[in-house]
Coordinates of C-alpha atoms in Angstrom, one line a residue:
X182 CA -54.8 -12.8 5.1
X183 CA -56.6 -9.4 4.8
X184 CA -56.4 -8.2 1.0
X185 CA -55.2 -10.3 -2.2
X186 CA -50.8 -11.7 -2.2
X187 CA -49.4 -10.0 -5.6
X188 CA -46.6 -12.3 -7.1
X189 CA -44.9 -10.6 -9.7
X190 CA -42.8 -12.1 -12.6
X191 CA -41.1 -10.3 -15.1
X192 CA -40.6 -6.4 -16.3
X193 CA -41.3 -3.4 -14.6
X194 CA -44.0 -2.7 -16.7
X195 CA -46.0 -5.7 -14.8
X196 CA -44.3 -3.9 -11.3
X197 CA -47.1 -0.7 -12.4
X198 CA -49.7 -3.3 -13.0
X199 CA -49.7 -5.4 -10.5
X200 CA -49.8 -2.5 -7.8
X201 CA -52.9 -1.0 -9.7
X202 CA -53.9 -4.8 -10.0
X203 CA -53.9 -4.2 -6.0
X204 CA -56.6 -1.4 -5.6
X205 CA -58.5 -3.4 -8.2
X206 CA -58.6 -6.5 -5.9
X207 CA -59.5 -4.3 -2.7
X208 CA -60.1 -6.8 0.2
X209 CA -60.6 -9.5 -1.5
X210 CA -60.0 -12.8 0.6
X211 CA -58.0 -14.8 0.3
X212 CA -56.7 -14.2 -3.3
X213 CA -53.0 -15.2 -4.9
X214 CA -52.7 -13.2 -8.1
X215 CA -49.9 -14.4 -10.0
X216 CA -49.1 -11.2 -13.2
X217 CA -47.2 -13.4 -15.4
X218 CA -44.3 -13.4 -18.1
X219 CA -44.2 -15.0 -21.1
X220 CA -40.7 -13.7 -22.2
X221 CA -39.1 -17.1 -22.6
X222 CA -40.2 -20.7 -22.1
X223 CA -38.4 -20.6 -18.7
X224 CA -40.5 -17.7 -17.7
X225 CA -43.6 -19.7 -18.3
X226 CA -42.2 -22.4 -16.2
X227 CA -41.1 -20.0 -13.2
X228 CA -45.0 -18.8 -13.4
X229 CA -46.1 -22.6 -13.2
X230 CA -43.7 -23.0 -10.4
X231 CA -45.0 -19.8 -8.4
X232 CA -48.4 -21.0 -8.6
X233 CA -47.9 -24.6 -7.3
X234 CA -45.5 -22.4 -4.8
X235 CA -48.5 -20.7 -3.6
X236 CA -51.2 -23.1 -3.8
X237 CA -48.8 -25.1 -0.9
X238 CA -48.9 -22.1 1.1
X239 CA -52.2 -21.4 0.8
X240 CA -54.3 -24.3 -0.2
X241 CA -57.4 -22.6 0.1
X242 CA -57.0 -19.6 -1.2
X243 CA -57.9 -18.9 -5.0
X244 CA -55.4 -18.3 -7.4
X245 CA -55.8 -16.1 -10.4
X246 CA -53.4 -15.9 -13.1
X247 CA -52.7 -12.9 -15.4
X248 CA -50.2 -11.4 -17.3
X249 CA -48.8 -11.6 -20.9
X250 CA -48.5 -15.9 -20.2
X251 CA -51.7 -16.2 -19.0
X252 CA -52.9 -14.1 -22.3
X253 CA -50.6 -15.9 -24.9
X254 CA -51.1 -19.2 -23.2
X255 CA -54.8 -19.6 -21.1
X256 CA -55.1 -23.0 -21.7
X257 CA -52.0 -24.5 -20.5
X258 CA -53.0 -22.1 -16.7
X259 CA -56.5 -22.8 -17.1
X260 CA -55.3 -26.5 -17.0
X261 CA -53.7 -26.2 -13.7
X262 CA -55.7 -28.0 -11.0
X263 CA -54.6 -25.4 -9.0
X264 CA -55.8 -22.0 -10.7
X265 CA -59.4 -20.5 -10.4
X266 CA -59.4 -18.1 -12.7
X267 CA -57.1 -17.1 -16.1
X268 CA -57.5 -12.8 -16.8
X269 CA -55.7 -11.3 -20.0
X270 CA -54.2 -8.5 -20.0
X271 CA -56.9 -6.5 -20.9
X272 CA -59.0 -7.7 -18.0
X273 CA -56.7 -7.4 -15.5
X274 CA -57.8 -4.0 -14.1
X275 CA -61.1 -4.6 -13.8
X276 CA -61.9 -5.3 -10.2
X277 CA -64.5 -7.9 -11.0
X278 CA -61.5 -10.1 -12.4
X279 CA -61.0 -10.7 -8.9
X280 CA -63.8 -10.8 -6.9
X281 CA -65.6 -14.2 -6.4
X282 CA -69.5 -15.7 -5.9
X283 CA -69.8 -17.4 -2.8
X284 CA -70.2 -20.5 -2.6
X285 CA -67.5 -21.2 -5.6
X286 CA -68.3 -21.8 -8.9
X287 CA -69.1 -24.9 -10.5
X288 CA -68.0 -26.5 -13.5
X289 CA -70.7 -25.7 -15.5
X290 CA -70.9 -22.1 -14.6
X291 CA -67.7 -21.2 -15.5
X292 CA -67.3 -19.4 -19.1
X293 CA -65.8 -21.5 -22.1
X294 CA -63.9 -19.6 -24.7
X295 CA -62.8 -20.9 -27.8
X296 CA -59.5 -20.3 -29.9
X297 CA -58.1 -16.7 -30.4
X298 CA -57.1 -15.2 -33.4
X299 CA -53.8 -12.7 -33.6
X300 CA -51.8 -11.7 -36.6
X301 CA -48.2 -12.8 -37.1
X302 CA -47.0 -10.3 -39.9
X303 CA -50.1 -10.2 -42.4
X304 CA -51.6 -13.7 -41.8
X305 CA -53.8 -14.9 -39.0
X306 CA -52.2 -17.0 -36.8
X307 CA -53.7 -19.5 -34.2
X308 CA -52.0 -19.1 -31.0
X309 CA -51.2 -22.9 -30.3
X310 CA -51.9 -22.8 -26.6
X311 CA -55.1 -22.1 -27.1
X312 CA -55.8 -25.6 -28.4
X313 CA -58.0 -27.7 -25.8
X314 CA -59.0 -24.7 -24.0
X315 CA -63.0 -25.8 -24.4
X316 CA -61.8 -28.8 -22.0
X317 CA -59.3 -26.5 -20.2
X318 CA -62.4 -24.1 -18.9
X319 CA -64.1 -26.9 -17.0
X320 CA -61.4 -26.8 -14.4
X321 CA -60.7 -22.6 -14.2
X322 CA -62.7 -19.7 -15.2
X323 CA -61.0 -17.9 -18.5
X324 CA -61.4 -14.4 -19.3
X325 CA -59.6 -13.6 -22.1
X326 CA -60.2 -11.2 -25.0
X327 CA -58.6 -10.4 -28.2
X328 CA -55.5 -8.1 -26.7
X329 CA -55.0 -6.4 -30.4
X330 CA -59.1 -5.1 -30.1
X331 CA -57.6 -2.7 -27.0
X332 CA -57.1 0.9 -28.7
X333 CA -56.0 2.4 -25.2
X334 CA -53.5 2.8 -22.2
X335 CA -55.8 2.8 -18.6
X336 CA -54.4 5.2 -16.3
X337 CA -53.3 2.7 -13.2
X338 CA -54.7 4.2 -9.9
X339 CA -52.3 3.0 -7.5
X340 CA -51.5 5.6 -5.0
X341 CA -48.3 4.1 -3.8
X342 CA -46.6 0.8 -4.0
X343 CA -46.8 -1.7 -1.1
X344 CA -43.1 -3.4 -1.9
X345 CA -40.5 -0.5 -3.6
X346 CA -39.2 2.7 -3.0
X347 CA -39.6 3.5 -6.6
X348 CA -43.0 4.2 -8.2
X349 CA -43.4 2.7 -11.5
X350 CA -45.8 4.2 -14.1
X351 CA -47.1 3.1 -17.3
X352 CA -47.0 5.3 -19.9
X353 CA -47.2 3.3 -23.1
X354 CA -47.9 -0.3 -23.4
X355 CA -48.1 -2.9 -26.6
X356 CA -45.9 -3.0 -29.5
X357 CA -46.3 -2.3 -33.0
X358 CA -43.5 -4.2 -34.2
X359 CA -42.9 -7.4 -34.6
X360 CA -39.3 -8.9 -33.9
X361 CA -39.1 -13.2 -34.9
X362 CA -38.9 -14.2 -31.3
X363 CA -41.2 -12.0 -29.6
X364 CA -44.3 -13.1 -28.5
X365 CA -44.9 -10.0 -26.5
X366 CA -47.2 -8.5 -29.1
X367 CA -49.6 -11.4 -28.5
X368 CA -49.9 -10.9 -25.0
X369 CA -49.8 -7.4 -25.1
X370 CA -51.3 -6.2 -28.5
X371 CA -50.6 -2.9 -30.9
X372 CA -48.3 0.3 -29.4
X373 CA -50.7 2.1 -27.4
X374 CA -49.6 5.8 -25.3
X375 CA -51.3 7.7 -22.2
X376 CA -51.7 11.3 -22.5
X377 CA -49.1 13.2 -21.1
X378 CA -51.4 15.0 -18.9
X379 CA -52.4 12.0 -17.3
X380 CA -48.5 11.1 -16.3
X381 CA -48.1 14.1 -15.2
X382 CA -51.1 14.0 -13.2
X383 CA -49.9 10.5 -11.9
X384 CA -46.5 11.3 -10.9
X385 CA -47.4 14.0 -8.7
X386 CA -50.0 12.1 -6.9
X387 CA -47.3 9.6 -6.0
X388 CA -44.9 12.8 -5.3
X389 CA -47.2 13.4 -2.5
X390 CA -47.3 10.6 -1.2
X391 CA -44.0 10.3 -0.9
X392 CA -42.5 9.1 -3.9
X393 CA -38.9 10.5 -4.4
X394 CA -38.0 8.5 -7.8
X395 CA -40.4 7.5 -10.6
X396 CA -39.8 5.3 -13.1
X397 CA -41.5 5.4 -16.8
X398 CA -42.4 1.8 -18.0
X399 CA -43.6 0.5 -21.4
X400 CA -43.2 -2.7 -23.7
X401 CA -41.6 -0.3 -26.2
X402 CA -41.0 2.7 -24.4
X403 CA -39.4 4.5 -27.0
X404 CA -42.3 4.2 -29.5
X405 CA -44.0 6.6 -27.0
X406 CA -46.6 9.2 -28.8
X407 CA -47.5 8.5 -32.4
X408 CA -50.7 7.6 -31.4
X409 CA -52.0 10.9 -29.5
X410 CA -52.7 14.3 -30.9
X411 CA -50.2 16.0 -32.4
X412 CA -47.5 12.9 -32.3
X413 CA -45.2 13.8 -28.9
X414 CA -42.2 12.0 -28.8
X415 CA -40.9 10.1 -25.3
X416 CA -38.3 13.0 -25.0
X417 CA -41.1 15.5 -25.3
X418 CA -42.9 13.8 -22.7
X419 CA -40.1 13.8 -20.3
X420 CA -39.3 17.4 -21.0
X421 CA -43.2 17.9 -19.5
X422 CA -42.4 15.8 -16.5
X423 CA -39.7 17.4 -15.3
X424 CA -41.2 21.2 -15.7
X425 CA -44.4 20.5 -14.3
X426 CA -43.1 18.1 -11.6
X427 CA -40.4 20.3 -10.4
X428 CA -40.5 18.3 -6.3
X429 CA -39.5 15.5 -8.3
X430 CA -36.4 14.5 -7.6
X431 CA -35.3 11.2 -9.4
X432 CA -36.9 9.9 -13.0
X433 CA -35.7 7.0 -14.6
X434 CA -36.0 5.1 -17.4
X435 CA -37.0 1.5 -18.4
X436 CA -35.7 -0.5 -21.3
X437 CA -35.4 1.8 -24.5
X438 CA -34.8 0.9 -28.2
X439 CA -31.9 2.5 -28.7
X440 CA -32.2 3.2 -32.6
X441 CA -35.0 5.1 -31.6
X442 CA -33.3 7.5 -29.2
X443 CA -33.9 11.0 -31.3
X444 CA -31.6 14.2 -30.4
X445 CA -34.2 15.3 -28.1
X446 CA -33.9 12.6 -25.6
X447 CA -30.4 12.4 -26.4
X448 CA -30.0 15.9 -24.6
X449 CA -32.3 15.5 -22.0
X450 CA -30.4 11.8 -21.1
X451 CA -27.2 13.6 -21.4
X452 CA -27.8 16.9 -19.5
X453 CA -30.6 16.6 -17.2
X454 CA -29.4 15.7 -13.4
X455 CA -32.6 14.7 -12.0
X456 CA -32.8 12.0 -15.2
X457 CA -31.4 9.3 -14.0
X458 CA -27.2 8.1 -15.4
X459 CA -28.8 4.8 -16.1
X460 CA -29.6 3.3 -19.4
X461 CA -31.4 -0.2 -20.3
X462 CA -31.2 -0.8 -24.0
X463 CA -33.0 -3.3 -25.9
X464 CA -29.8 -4.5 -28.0
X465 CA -30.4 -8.5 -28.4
X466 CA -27.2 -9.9 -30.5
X467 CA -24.1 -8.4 -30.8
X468 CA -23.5 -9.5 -35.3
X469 CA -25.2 -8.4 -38.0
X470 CA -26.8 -11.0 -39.3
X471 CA -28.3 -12.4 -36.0
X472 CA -29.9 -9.2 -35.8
X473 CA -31.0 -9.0 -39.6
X474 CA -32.4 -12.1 -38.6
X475 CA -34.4 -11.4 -35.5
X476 CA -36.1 -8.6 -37.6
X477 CA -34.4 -6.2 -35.0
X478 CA -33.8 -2.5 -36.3
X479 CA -30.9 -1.8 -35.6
X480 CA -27.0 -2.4 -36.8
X481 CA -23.8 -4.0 -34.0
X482 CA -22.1 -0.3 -35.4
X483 CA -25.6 1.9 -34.4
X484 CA -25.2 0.2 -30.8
X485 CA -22.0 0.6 -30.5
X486 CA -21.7 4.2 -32.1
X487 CA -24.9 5.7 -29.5
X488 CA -23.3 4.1 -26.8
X489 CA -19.9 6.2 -27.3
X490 CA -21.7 9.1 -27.7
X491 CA -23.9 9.2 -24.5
X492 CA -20.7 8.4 -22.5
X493 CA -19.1 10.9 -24.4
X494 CA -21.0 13.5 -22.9
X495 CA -22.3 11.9 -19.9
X496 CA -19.7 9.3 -19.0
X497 CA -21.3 8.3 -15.1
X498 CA -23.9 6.5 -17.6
X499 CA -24.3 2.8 -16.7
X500 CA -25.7 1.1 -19.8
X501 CA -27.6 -2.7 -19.0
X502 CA -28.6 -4.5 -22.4
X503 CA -31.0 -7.8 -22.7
X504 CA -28.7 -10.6 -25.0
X505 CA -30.1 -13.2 -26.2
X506 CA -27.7 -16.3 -26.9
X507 CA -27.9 -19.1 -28.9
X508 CA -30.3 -17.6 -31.3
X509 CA -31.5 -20.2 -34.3
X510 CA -28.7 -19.8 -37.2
X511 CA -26.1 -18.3 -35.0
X512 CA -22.3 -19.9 -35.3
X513 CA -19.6 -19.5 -33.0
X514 CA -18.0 -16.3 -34.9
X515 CA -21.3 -15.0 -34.5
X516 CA -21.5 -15.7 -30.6
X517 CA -17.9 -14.4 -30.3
X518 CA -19.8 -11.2 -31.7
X519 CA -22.3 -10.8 -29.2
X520 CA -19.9 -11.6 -26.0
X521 CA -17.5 -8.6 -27.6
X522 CA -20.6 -6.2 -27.7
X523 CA -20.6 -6.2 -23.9
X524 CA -17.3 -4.9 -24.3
X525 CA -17.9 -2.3 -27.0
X526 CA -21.0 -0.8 -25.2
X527 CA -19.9 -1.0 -21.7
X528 CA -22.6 -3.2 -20.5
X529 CA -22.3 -3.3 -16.6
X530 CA -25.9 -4.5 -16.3
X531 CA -26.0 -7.7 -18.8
X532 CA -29.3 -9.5 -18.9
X533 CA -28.8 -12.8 -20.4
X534 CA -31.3 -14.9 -22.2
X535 CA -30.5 -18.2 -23.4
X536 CA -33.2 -18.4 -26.6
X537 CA -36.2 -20.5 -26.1
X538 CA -38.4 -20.9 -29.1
X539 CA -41.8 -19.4 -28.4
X540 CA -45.1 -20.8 -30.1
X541 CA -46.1 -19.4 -33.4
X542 CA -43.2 -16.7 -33.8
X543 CA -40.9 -17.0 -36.7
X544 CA -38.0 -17.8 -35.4
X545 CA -39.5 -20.9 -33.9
X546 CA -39.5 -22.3 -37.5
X547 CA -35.7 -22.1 -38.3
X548 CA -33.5 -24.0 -37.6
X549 CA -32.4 -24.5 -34.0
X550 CA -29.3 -25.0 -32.5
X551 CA -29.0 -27.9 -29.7
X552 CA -30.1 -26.9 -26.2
X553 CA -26.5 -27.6 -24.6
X554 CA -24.9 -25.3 -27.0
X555 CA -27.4 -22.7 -26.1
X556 CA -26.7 -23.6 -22.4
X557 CA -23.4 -23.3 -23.5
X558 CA -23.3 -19.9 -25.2
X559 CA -25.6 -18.2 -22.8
X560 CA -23.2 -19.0 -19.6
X561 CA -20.1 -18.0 -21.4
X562 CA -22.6 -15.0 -22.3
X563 CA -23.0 -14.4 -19.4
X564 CA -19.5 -15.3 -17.2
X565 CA -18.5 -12.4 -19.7
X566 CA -21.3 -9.7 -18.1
X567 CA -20.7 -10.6 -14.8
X568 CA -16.9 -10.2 -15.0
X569 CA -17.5 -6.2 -17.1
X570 CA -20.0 -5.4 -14.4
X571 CA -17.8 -6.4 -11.1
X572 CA -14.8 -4.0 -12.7
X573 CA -17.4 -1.5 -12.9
X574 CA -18.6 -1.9 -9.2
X575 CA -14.6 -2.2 -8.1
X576 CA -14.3 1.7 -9.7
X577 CA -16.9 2.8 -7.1
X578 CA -14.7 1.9 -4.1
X579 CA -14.4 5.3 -2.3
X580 CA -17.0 7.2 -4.1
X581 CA -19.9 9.1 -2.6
X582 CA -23.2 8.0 -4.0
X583 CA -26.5 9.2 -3.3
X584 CA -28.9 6.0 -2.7
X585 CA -32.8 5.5 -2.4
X586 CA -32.9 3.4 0.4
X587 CA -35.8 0.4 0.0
X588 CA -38.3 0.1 2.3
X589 CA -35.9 -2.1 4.0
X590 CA -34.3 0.7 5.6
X591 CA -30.8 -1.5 4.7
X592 CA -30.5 -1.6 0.8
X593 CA -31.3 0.6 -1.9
X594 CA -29.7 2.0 -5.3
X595 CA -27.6 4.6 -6.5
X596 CA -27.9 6.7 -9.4
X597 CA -26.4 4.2 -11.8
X598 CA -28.9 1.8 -10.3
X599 CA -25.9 -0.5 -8.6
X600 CA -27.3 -2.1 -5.4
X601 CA -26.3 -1.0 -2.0
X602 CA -26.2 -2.2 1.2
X603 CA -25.7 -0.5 4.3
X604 CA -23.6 -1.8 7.4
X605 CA -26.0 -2.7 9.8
X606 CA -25.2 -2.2 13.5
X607 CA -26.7 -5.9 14.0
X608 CA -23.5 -7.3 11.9
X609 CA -20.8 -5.6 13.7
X610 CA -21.1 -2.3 12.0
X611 CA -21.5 1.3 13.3
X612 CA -23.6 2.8 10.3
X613 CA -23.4 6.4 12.1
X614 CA -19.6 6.4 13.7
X615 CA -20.4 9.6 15.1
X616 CA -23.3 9.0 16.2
X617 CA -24.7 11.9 14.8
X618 CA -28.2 11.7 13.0
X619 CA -27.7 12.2 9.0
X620 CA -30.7 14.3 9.2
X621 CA -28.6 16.7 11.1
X622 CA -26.3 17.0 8.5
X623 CA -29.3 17.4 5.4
X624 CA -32.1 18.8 6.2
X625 CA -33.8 17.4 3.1
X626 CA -33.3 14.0 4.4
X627 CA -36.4 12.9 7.4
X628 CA -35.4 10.4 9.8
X629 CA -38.5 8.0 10.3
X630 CA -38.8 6.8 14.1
X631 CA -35.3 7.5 14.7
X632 CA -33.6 4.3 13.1
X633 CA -35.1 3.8 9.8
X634 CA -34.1 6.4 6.2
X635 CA -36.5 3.8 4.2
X636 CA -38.1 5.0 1.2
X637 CA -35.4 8.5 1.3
X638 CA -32.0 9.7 -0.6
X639 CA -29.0 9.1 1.6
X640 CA -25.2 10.0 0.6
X641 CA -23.6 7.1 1.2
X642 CA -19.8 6.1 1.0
X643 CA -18.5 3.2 -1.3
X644 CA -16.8 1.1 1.8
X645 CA -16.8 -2.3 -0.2
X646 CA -18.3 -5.5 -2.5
X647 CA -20.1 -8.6 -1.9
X648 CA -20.4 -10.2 -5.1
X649 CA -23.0 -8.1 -6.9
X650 CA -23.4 -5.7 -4.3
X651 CA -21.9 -2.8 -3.2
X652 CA -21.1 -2.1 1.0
X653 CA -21.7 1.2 2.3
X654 CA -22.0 3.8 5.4
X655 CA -23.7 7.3 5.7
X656 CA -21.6 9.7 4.2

């Protein structure tokens, strides 16, 4: 296979990366690179699993893992008799990460490093996987540094992205705070911001190349600008986007905080058409003192109360929401809490964690409820999403929706970010009844070799539902 296989786990921000991760690579040879998540337990487990996964399909190629798991937890990859090579994140764009001696390494030539120091709260803090690494290194290469000594965002290079319609681009990365089940600091160190200028730079390269939506990733998007000269603000920087970017005609947002959504953005979220009527917001619990108790920032009334007011003015907005269940402490009352909240905020996109304790965060060290309860709480959790978002998708029966069709050339999503897919003619379906070409009707819209709109905007009508997706033919 010509040129490394990307395997991608987790956010969007690690979508960005692992198409920069891409160029890095170049042609390497037969190269699996796994970017990993380290979110929850089970996302560690899903990254062991891709890796054997890949190692079946491709016994001899080499696999390098990367990502915030690999940086939070070398040893336990490093360990796998599968795995060549462990990068942190702050390797992970360097092209040598991925480029290997011939013949293969042995043993002995591979680089040992020891245990890693990062701060919970004011105290240093021994990341527990990093125990038996010394042993760990005889079997993969590690190269992992200390993610908090990174002062800086790196600009990602890619020109384009090999699987999605969408471009993604990183503008901030890290976090400066430090919630009691996070372990995303550790992977990903302190809040960090790229120059505007750069975005902006970015964006319209991938404009040209034919990128129609962008999307703005970060760990803490909202905590965008402190850190640069004169302090911009994530609404300030979007303001820039848009003006200088005028050919672009779709930007979107990734998961935001939303007690950190000032008036500016407010406006810009509520008035701006080409911003997308799409909101992710990093809510968590749903009662007071769950979220007291995560260390999160926010009150159940703020969530509630900036919700209202964005549909208030904007009301296509959909709003998704991560919700963790079964949080150490929390009692039935204060699950009934958090299933209600998907109620009270309109949450048509619910992303449903049951809680997994993660090594050397706080909330590890209180008490913890039983894992069946948790299983328990987090499917009820989540029976109660899926039945607020398939009302939501029954409203769009009949409506017109304007859809970036995947490089599929058969699904996509609208505005509001629900998934399409088109009738195919293969199933039964006349997609054009007319047979007339869409591009005759829009100008704006190019028909690529006369059967495929992949990677364009098409005006679509709302025809139907399968399960979580919505059925549709050309407008």
């Amino acid at each position: 296979m010509s040129g490394a296989e990307l395997i991608t786990l987790g956010c969007r921000l690690n979508i960005a990366e692992s198409e920069a991760m891409r160029v890095a690579a170049g042609d390497a040879e037969n190269l699996v690179i796994v970017n990993s998540c380290a979110v929850t337990a089970e996302a560690v487990r899903q990254a062991k699993k891709a890796i054997r996964r890949a190692h079946r399909a491709r016994p001899d190629a080499r696999i390098v893992v990367t990502g915030c798991a690999a940086q939070t937890e070398p040893g336990t990859f490093a360990a796998m008799p599968e795995v060549s090579r462990v990068v942190g994140n702050a390797e992970k764009l360097n092209p040598a990460s991925f480029h290997f001696p011939s013949p293969p390494p042995t043993p002995s030539s591979q680089r040992k490093l020891g245990s890693q120091e990062a701060k919970v709260g004011d105290q240093p803090h021994e990341i527990p996987a990093f125990a038996g690494m010394t042993h760990a290194a005889e079997r993969a290469e590690i190269r992992v540094s200390d993610i908090f000594a990174v002062r800086q965002t790196t600009p990602h290079m890619a020109a384009a992205f090999a699987e999605h319609a969408r471009a993604f681009v990183e503008v901030q990365n890290g976090c400066d705070h430090r919630c009691t089940f996070c372990v995303i600091p550790y992977g990903r160190g302190n809040s960090r911001s790229l120059p505007a200028g750069l975005v902006i730079d970015r964006i319209k390269a991938l404009v040209d190349a034919g990128h129609h939506e962008v999307v703005l990733t970060g760990v803490d998007l909202t905590s965008y600008g402190p850190d640069l000269p004169g302090s911009p603000t994530l609404g300030m920087l979007v303001e820039r986007i848009l003006t200088h970017v005028p050919q672009l005609e779709r930007l979107r947002l990734s998961s935001l905080d939303s007690v950190e959504i000032d008036d500016r953005l407010f406006e810009i979220i509520t008035g701006e058409p080409r911003l997308m009527p799409h909101l992710h917001l990093s809510l968590q619990a749903g009662d007071d003192m769950i979220l007291k108790r995560m260390k999160r920032r926010h009150s159940r009334a703020q969530s509630v109360a900036i919700v209202e007011r964005l549909k208030a003015k904007r009301p296509e907005i959909a709003i998704g929401a991560d919700l963790i269940a079964g949080f150490p402490t929390e009692d039935e009352a204060m699950a009934a809490n958090t299933r209600a909240l998907i109620h009270d905020c309109d949450v048509v996109f619910g992303h449903i964690f049951p809680y997994s304790p993660r090594p050397g965060t706080p909330a590890a060290r209180m008490p913890q409820l039983d894992r069946e309860t948790i299983r328990d709480r987090a499917k009820t959790l989540r029976e109660v999403a899926e039945a607020r978002r398939a009302a939501w998708l029954d409203l769009q029966m009949g409506t017109v929706q304007r859809v970036l069709i995947e490089r599929d050339g058969e699904t996509g999503h609208a505005e509001n970010f629900a998934r399409i897919q088109l009738r195919h003619p293969s199933e039964g379906w006349d997609l054009y009844p007319s047979g007339e070409r869409p591009a005759a009707r829009d100008p704006s819209l190019r028909w690529d070799d006369g059967k495929s709109f992949a990677c364009q905007i098409l005006p679509v009508r709302i025809t139907g539902r399968v399960q979580d997706t919505l059925i549709a033919e050309a407008a």
